[in-house]
DNA sequence: TAGTAGACTTGATCTTTATCAAGGTCAGGT
DNA sequence: ACCTGACCTTGATAAAGATCAAGTCTACTA
C-alpha cells in the first residue's frame, strides 16, 4: 500500500482519532485491491467479510430485487462503505461495483470488530460514521417520499453545485442513467424533467451544468438542509462548515 | 420511574451489556414523561437534547416538507429513537408524536455522549443499535424504490404476521392511513390495493387481517429477507432467531 | 343511546411516471 | 476515419398512483 494512500486513510474521520497501534494493527491485515471498471465488489446477501475504503475511482452501491435494480449511493474517494453490515456481521443489503478503474482498501471485518472493542476512540469514530450513514439514508428516503421527481432533480443539481464548492458551472460526476436510478426514476423521465428545468435557472450541455438563476432553481425544489444536507459539524466546534446556505423549512 | 420500567429499560439491547455504574449514571439524569395521544415530542430541525425510549404507548416518527408529510417509522415499547441525532449532536431529521397516551424516557444526549466514551461495552451497544437503524432505513428505501405499492402492502402484511409470531390472524397495530403514509402512498390507494389483494390470499375485516393462503400472498410480493427482514442474530451465536422463512432473492 | 368527528371506502378524473420504440449523439477502439 | 456499442433523447402510449368529491362506517363523547 502506498504511503500516500496510507496517510489519506489515516486522515479519514473514521480513522483519524484512533490509537496509532490500533491503526497499524488494522492495516496489518488490510489489503489493497485494484479493479477494472464494472467489477462487482460485493453482492447483496453475502456475509460481510471486509470493510471497504475507496482509495481511487468510484463505486456504486445498488440493490436488486426481482430483476429490478436501483442505485442507492455512489462512493468516491476517500469514502467507506458497508460499515453497518461489518460491525453486525450480517449479510450485505446492497451490492457494490466499480464505475471506473479503482483501488479499494479491504479491512477484515473481524479485525474491525476486535479493535473497536479495544480502542474507545475508534469506537467513537465508528459511532459517528454510522450515525452519518443513517442520516444520509434517512434523507434519501425523505427525498423519495416527499418530493416529485422534478423536485428531486433540482435538489440534486443544487447539491452537486454545493459539492463543487458552490460553483455555478460544474460537470455531472456520474452518468445520467445512474442519477436517474439514484433519484428513483427512469432515464427517460430524468431526461424530460431536466429539459423542463431549463427555463427554471439551469442550462445543460451534455454533462456540463450551468446554473443561470440559482434562486429560480432553489424555488423548483425548496432546498432544505433536513433533506439535502449537509450535516454541519456539531456546534461544539463553534463554527459550521462553509457551504451554500439552504433555507430551513 | 417504576422499577418495572427500569428493569425493562436495562434489558434493552442498547443498555443490557453496559456497566451498572454507567447505567445508573444515565438514569440519574433521565426522566419519564407521560404524554396524551397526539403530543409532539420532537420537531424536525430542533437540536437533539434527549435520547427517547418508548416505555409505553407508541410514537410516530414522521418527516415534513412543504406542507407534505410522511411517516418514517412507528416505535413501540420498548424501543428507542433519534439515537443518530443524539450521538452527533445535530438537528433531528424527523419529528415525533405520540399515537396514543404514552410514557417516554428521556436521556440527556450530553450524558449519553459522555458515558459512551467511558464505557466501551455501551459504545459497542450503540454501534449495534445504529447499525440496525441504518439497515432498517436502507430496507425502507429499497422497498420504496424496488416495489410497487401493491407489493409493498403484501410485504407489510407478511411482516406484521411475522411480528405477531407468524400467526395467520392478527390485527393491524396502526391506523391504515399511517400504514399508507409509511408505505409511501395515499390512503385511497392503500384501500384499493388491499381490496385487490383479497383474492390473493388475504381477508380483511376492519383492522383484522386473516391470511388464507400464505403462498399466494408471498407470491404477490416475493418476500426477501434483504428487504423485509428480519435481521437475524450474527452467526457467531450459532443459531438464527425463530421466525417465518423468507425466500432469499 | 344518539350525535359527531375522524377514519375508511368508493367512484370519477387527472397527473405523474413507466414502458415501448425509434432515432440521435458521443467516445473508444480498430 | 470509421465502426460499434453505449448512453441519451424524443415521441407515443399505457399504467400507476394522486386528487377531488361523496358517501359509509366506527368509535368516542355527551
PDB file of N, CA and C in Angstrom, chain B residues 21-69:
ATOM      1  N   UNK B  21     -22.667   0.871  36.772  1.00  0.00           N
ATOM      2  CA  UNK B  21     -22.367   2.250  37.175  1.00  0.00           C
ATOM      3  C   UNK B  21     -22.768   3.217  36.060  1.00  0.00           C
ATOM      4  N   UNK B  22     -22.473   2.832  34.825  1.00  0.00           N
ATOM      5  CA  UNK B  22     -22.828   3.688  33.704  1.00  0.00           C
ATOM      6  C   UNK B  22     -24.340   3.807  33.577  1.00  0.00           C
ATOM      7  N   UNK B  23     -24.994   2.677  33.706  1.00  0.00           N
ATOM      8  CA  UNK B  23     -26.452   2.693  33.581  1.00  0.00           C
ATOM      9  C   UNK B  23     -27.073   3.576  34.652  1.00  0.00           C
ATOM     10  N   UNK B  24     -26.596   3.411  35.850  1.00  0.00           N
ATOM     11  CA  UNK B  24     -27.135   4.215  36.946  1.00  0.00           C
ATOM     12  C   UNK B  24     -26.906   5.706  36.693  1.00  0.00           C
ATOM     13  N   UNK B  25     -25.711   6.019  36.211  1.00  0.00           N
ATOM     14  CA  UNK B  25     -25.400   7.417  35.931  1.00  0.00           C
ATOM     15  C   UNK B  25     -26.350   7.982  34.867  1.00  0.00           C
ATOM     16  N   UNK B  26     -26.593   7.180  33.845  1.00  0.00           N
ATOM     17  CA  UNK B  26     -27.507   7.610  32.789  1.00  0.00           C
ATOM     18  C   UNK B  26     -28.902   7.863  33.349  1.00  0.00           C
ATOM     19  N   UNK B  27     -29.341   6.933  34.185  1.00  0.00           N
ATOM     20  CA  UNK B  27     -30.705   7.022  34.707  1.00  0.00           C
ATOM     21  C   UNK B  27     -30.858   8.150  35.718  1.00  0.00           C
ATOM     22  N   UNK B  28     -29.722   8.516  36.307  1.00  0.00           N
ATOM     23  CA  UNK B  28     -29.723   9.602  37.276  1.00  0.00           C
ATOM     24  C   UNK B  28     -30.356  10.868  36.695  1.00  0.00           C
ATOM     25  N   UNK B  29     -29.928  11.199  35.493  1.00  0.00           N
ATOM     26  CA  UNK B  29     -30.394  12.444  34.885  1.00  0.00           C
ATOM     27  C   UNK B  29     -31.564  12.225  33.928  1.00  0.00           C
ATOM     28  N   UNK B  30     -31.984  10.973  33.800  1.00  0.00           N
ATOM     29  CA  UNK B  30     -33.098  10.683  32.902  1.00  0.00           C
ATOM     30  C   UNK B  30     -34.415  11.006  33.578  1.00  0.00           C
ATOM     31  N   UNK B  31     -35.428  11.243  32.779  1.00  0.00           N
ATOM     32  CA  UNK B  31     -36.746  11.469  33.375  1.00  0.00           C
ATOM     33  C   UNK B  31     -37.815  10.816  32.520  1.00  0.00           C
ATOM     34  N   UNK B  32     -38.908  10.498  33.183  1.00  0.00           N
ATOM     35  CA  UNK B  32     -40.014   9.890  32.461  1.00  0.00           C
ATOM     36  C   UNK B  32     -41.066  10.938  32.199  1.00  0.00           C
ATOM     37  N   UNK B  33     -41.582  10.908  30.992  1.00  0.00           N
ATOM     38  CA  UNK B  33     -42.598  11.872  30.619  1.00  0.00           C
ATOM     39  C   UNK B  33     -43.861  11.115  30.237  1.00  0.00           C
ATOM     40  N   UNK B  34     -44.984  11.597  30.719  1.00  0.00           N
ATOM     41  CA  UNK B  34     -46.266  10.977  30.411  1.00  0.00           C
ATOM     42  C   UNK B  34     -46.981  11.909  29.437  1.00  0.00           C
ATOM     43  N   UNK B  35     -47.406  11.379  28.310  1.00  0.00           N
ATOM     44  CA  UNK B  35     -47.990  12.255  27.293  1.00  0.00           C
ATOM     45  C   UNK B  35     -49.336  11.727  26.831  1.00  0.00           C
ATOM     46  N   UNK B  36     -50.244  12.648  26.527  1.00  0.00           N
ATOM     47  CA  UNK B  36     -51.515  12.247  25.915  1.00  0.00           C
ATOM     48  C   UNK B  36     -51.270  11.850  24.455  1.00  0.00           C
ATOM     49  N   UNK B  37     -52.306  11.326  23.827  1.00  0.00           N
ATOM     50  CA  UNK B  37     -52.186  10.975  22.409  1.00  0.00           C
ATOM     51  C   UNK B  37     -52.002  12.241  21.592  1.00  0.00           C
ATOM     52  N   UNK B  38     -51.239  12.127  20.539  1.00  0.00           N
ATOM     53  CA  UNK B  38     -51.110  13.243  19.610  1.00  0.00           C
ATOM     54  C   UNK B  38     -50.146  14.321  20.034  1.00  0.00           C
ATOM     55  N   UNK B  39     -49.383  14.083  21.086  1.00  0.00           N
ATOM     56  CA  UNK B  39     -48.449  15.111  21.535  1.00  0.00           C
ATOM     57  C   UNK B  39     -47.160  15.075  20.728  1.00  0.00           C
ATOM     58  N   UNK B  40     -46.746  16.259  20.320  1.00  0.00           N
ATOM     59  CA  UNK B  40     -45.478  16.342  19.597  1.00  0.00           C
ATOM     60  C   UNK B  40     -44.330  16.252  20.599  1.00  0.00           C
ATOM     61  N   UNK B  41     -43.448  15.280  20.375  1.00  0.00           N
ATOM     62  CA  UNK B  41     -42.326  15.085  21.295  1.00  0.00           C
ATOM     63  C   UNK B  41     -41.088  15.810  20.807  1.00  0.00           C
ATOM     64  N   UNK B  42     -40.824  15.682  19.532  1.00  0.00           N
ATOM     65  CA  UNK B  42     -39.702  16.417  18.969  1.00  0.00           C
ATOM     66  C   UNK B  42     -40.111  16.939  17.602  1.00  0.00           C
ATOM     67  N   UNK B  43     -39.437  17.973  17.192  1.00  0.00           N
ATOM     68  CA  UNK B  43     -39.757  18.623  15.929  1.00  0.00           C
ATOM     69  C   UNK B  43     -38.508  18.625  15.065  1.00  0.00           C
ATOM     70  N   UNK B  44     -38.671  18.206  13.836  1.00  0.00           N
ATOM     71  CA  UNK B  44     -37.506  18.142  12.943  1.00  0.00           C
ATOM     72  C   UNK B  44     -36.844  19.503  12.850  1.00  0.00           C
ATOM     73  N   UNK B  45     -35.534  19.504  12.831  1.00  0.00           N
ATOM     74  CA  UNK B  45     -34.777  20.746  12.768  1.00  0.00           C
ATOM     75  C   UNK B  45     -34.289  21.194  14.133  1.00  0.00           C
ATOM     76  N   UNK B  46     -34.959  20.746  15.194  1.00  0.00           N
ATOM     77  CA  UNK B  46     -34.506  21.092  16.543  1.00  0.00           C
ATOM     78  C   UNK B  46     -33.259  20.296  16.881  1.00  0.00           C
ATOM     79  N   UNK B  47     -32.498  20.827  17.803  1.00  0.00           N
ATOM     80  CA  UNK B  47     -31.289  20.140  18.213  1.00  0.00           C
ATOM     81  C   UNK B  47     -31.646  19.006  19.181  1.00  0.00           C
ATOM     82  N   UNK B  48     -30.891  17.909  19.049  1.00  0.00           N
ATOM     83  CA  UNK B  48     -31.197  16.720  19.851  1.00  0.00           C
ATOM     84  C   UNK B  48     -30.752  16.892  21.287  1.00  0.00           C
ATOM     85  N   UNK B  49     -31.698  16.993  22.187  1.00  0.00           N
ATOM     86  CA  UNK B  49     -31.341  17.150  23.590  1.00  0.00           C
ATOM     87  C   UNK B  49     -31.455  15.854  24.381  1.00  0.00           C
ATOM     88  N   UNK B  50     -32.381  15.003  23.950  1.00  0.00           N
ATOM     89  CA  UNK B  50     -32.616  13.766  24.692  1.00  0.00           C
ATOM     90  C   UNK B  50     -32.748  12.571  23.758  1.00  0.00           C
ATOM     91  N   UNK B  51     -32.148  11.466  24.189  1.00  0.00           N
ATOM     92  CA  UNK B  51     -32.494  10.199  23.576  1.00  0.00           C
ATOM     93  C   UNK B  51     -33.833   9.763  24.142  1.00  0.00           C
ATOM     94  N   UNK B  52     -34.725   9.314  23.279  1.00  0.00           N
ATOM     95  CA  UNK B  52     -36.063   8.925  23.716  1.00  0.00           C
ATOM     96  C   UNK B  52     -36.218   7.411  23.748  1.00  0.00           C
ATOM     97  N   UNK B  53     -36.824   6.920  24.809  1.00  0.00           N
ATOM     98  CA  UNK B  53     -37.147   5.498  24.909  1.00  0.00           C
ATOM     99  C   UNK B  53     -38.648   5.378  25.143  1.00  0.00           C
ATOM    100  N   UNK B  54     -39.330   4.688  24.257  1.00  0.00           N
ATOM    101  CA  UNK B  54     -40.769   4.496  24.422  1.00  0.00           C
ATOM    102  C   UNK B  54     -40.990   3.359  25.418  1.00  0.00           C
ATOM    103  N   UNK B  55     -41.548   3.713  26.564  1.00  0.00           N
ATOM    104  CA  UNK B  55     -41.767   2.720  27.612  1.00  0.00           C
ATOM    105  C   UNK B  55     -43.176   2.141  27.500  1.00  0.00           C
ATOM    106  N   UNK B  56     -44.088   2.982  27.066  1.00  0.00           N
ATOM    107  CA  UNK B  56     -45.493   2.551  26.990  1.00  0.00           C
ATOM    108  C   UNK B  56     -46.178   3.392  25.925  1.00  0.00           C
ATOM    109  N   UNK B  57     -47.082   2.777  25.182  1.00  0.00           N
ATOM    110  CA  UNK B  57     -47.781   3.504  24.126  1.00  0.00           C
ATOM    111  C   UNK B  57     -47.104   3.300  22.784  1.00  0.00           C
ATOM    112  N   UNK B  58     -47.165   4.292  21.931  1.00  0.00           N
ATOM    113  CA  UNK B  58     -46.459   4.208  20.649  1.00  0.00           C
ATOM    114  C   UNK B  58     -46.219   5.602  20.101  1.00  0.00           C
ATOM    115  N   UNK B  59     -45.179   5.710  19.313  1.00  0.00           N
ATOM    116  CA  UNK B  59     -44.732   7.009  18.810  1.00  0.00           C
ATOM    117  C   UNK B  59     -44.500   6.923  17.301  1.00  0.00           C
ATOM    118  N   UNK B  60     -45.008   7.925  16.590  1.00  0.00           N
ATOM    119  CA  UNK B  60     -44.785   8.006  15.154  1.00  0.00           C
ATOM    120  C   UNK B  60     -43.602   8.927  14.865  1.00  0.00           C
ATOM    121  N   UNK B  61     -42.689   8.455  14.044  1.00  0.00           N
ATOM    122  CA  UNK B  61     -41.640   9.320  13.515  1.00  0.00           C
ATOM    123  C   UNK B  61     -42.067   9.730  12.116  1.00  0.00           C
ATOM    124  N   UNK B  62     -42.084  11.026  11.872  1.00  0.00           N
ATOM    125  CA  UNK B  62     -42.532  11.479  10.561  1.00  0.00           C
ATOM    126  C   UNK B  62     -41.677  12.638  10.091  1.00  0.00           C
ATOM    127  N   UNK B  63     -41.762  12.898   8.801  1.00  0.00           N
ATOM    128  CA  UNK B  63     -40.999  13.997   8.221  1.00  0.00           C
ATOM    129  C   UNK B  63     -41.951  14.897   7.465  1.00  0.00           C
ATOM    130  N   UNK B  64     -41.641  16.183   7.455  1.00  0.00           N
ATOM    131  CA  UNK B  64     -42.486  17.148   6.755  1.00  0.00           C
ATOM    132  C   UNK B  64     -41.635  17.981   5.820  1.00  0.00           C
ATOM    133  N   UNK B  65     -42.250  18.385   4.736  1.00  0.00           N
ATOM    134  CA  UNK B  65     -41.575  19.280   3.804  1.00  0.00           C
ATOM    135  C   UNK B  65     -42.624  19.944   2.944  1.00  0.00           C
ATOM    136  N   UNK B  66     -42.634  21.234   2.938  1.00  0.00           N
ATOM    137  CA  UNK B  66     -43.535  21.988   2.087  1.00  0.00           C
ATOM    138  C   UNK B  66     -44.998  21.581   2.274  1.00  0.00           C
ATOM    139  N   UNK B  67     -45.360  21.362   3.506  1.00  0.00           N
ATOM    140  CA  UNK B  67     -46.748  21.033   3.774  1.00  0.00           C
ATOM    141  C   UNK B  67     -47.082  19.572   3.543  1.00  0.00           C
ATOM    142  N   UNK B  68     -46.172  18.835   2.919  1.00  0.00           N
ATOM    143  CA  UNK B  68     -46.392  17.396   2.770  1.00  0.00           C
ATOM    144  C   UNK B  68     -45.829  16.702   3.984  1.00  0.00           C
ATOM    145  N   UNK B  69     -46.256  15.484   4.176  1.00  0.00           N
ATOM    146  CA  UNK B  69     -45.871  14.808   5.405  1.00  0.00           C
ATOM    147  C   UNK B  69     -45.855  13.312   5.174  1.00  0.00           C
TER     148      UNK B  69
END
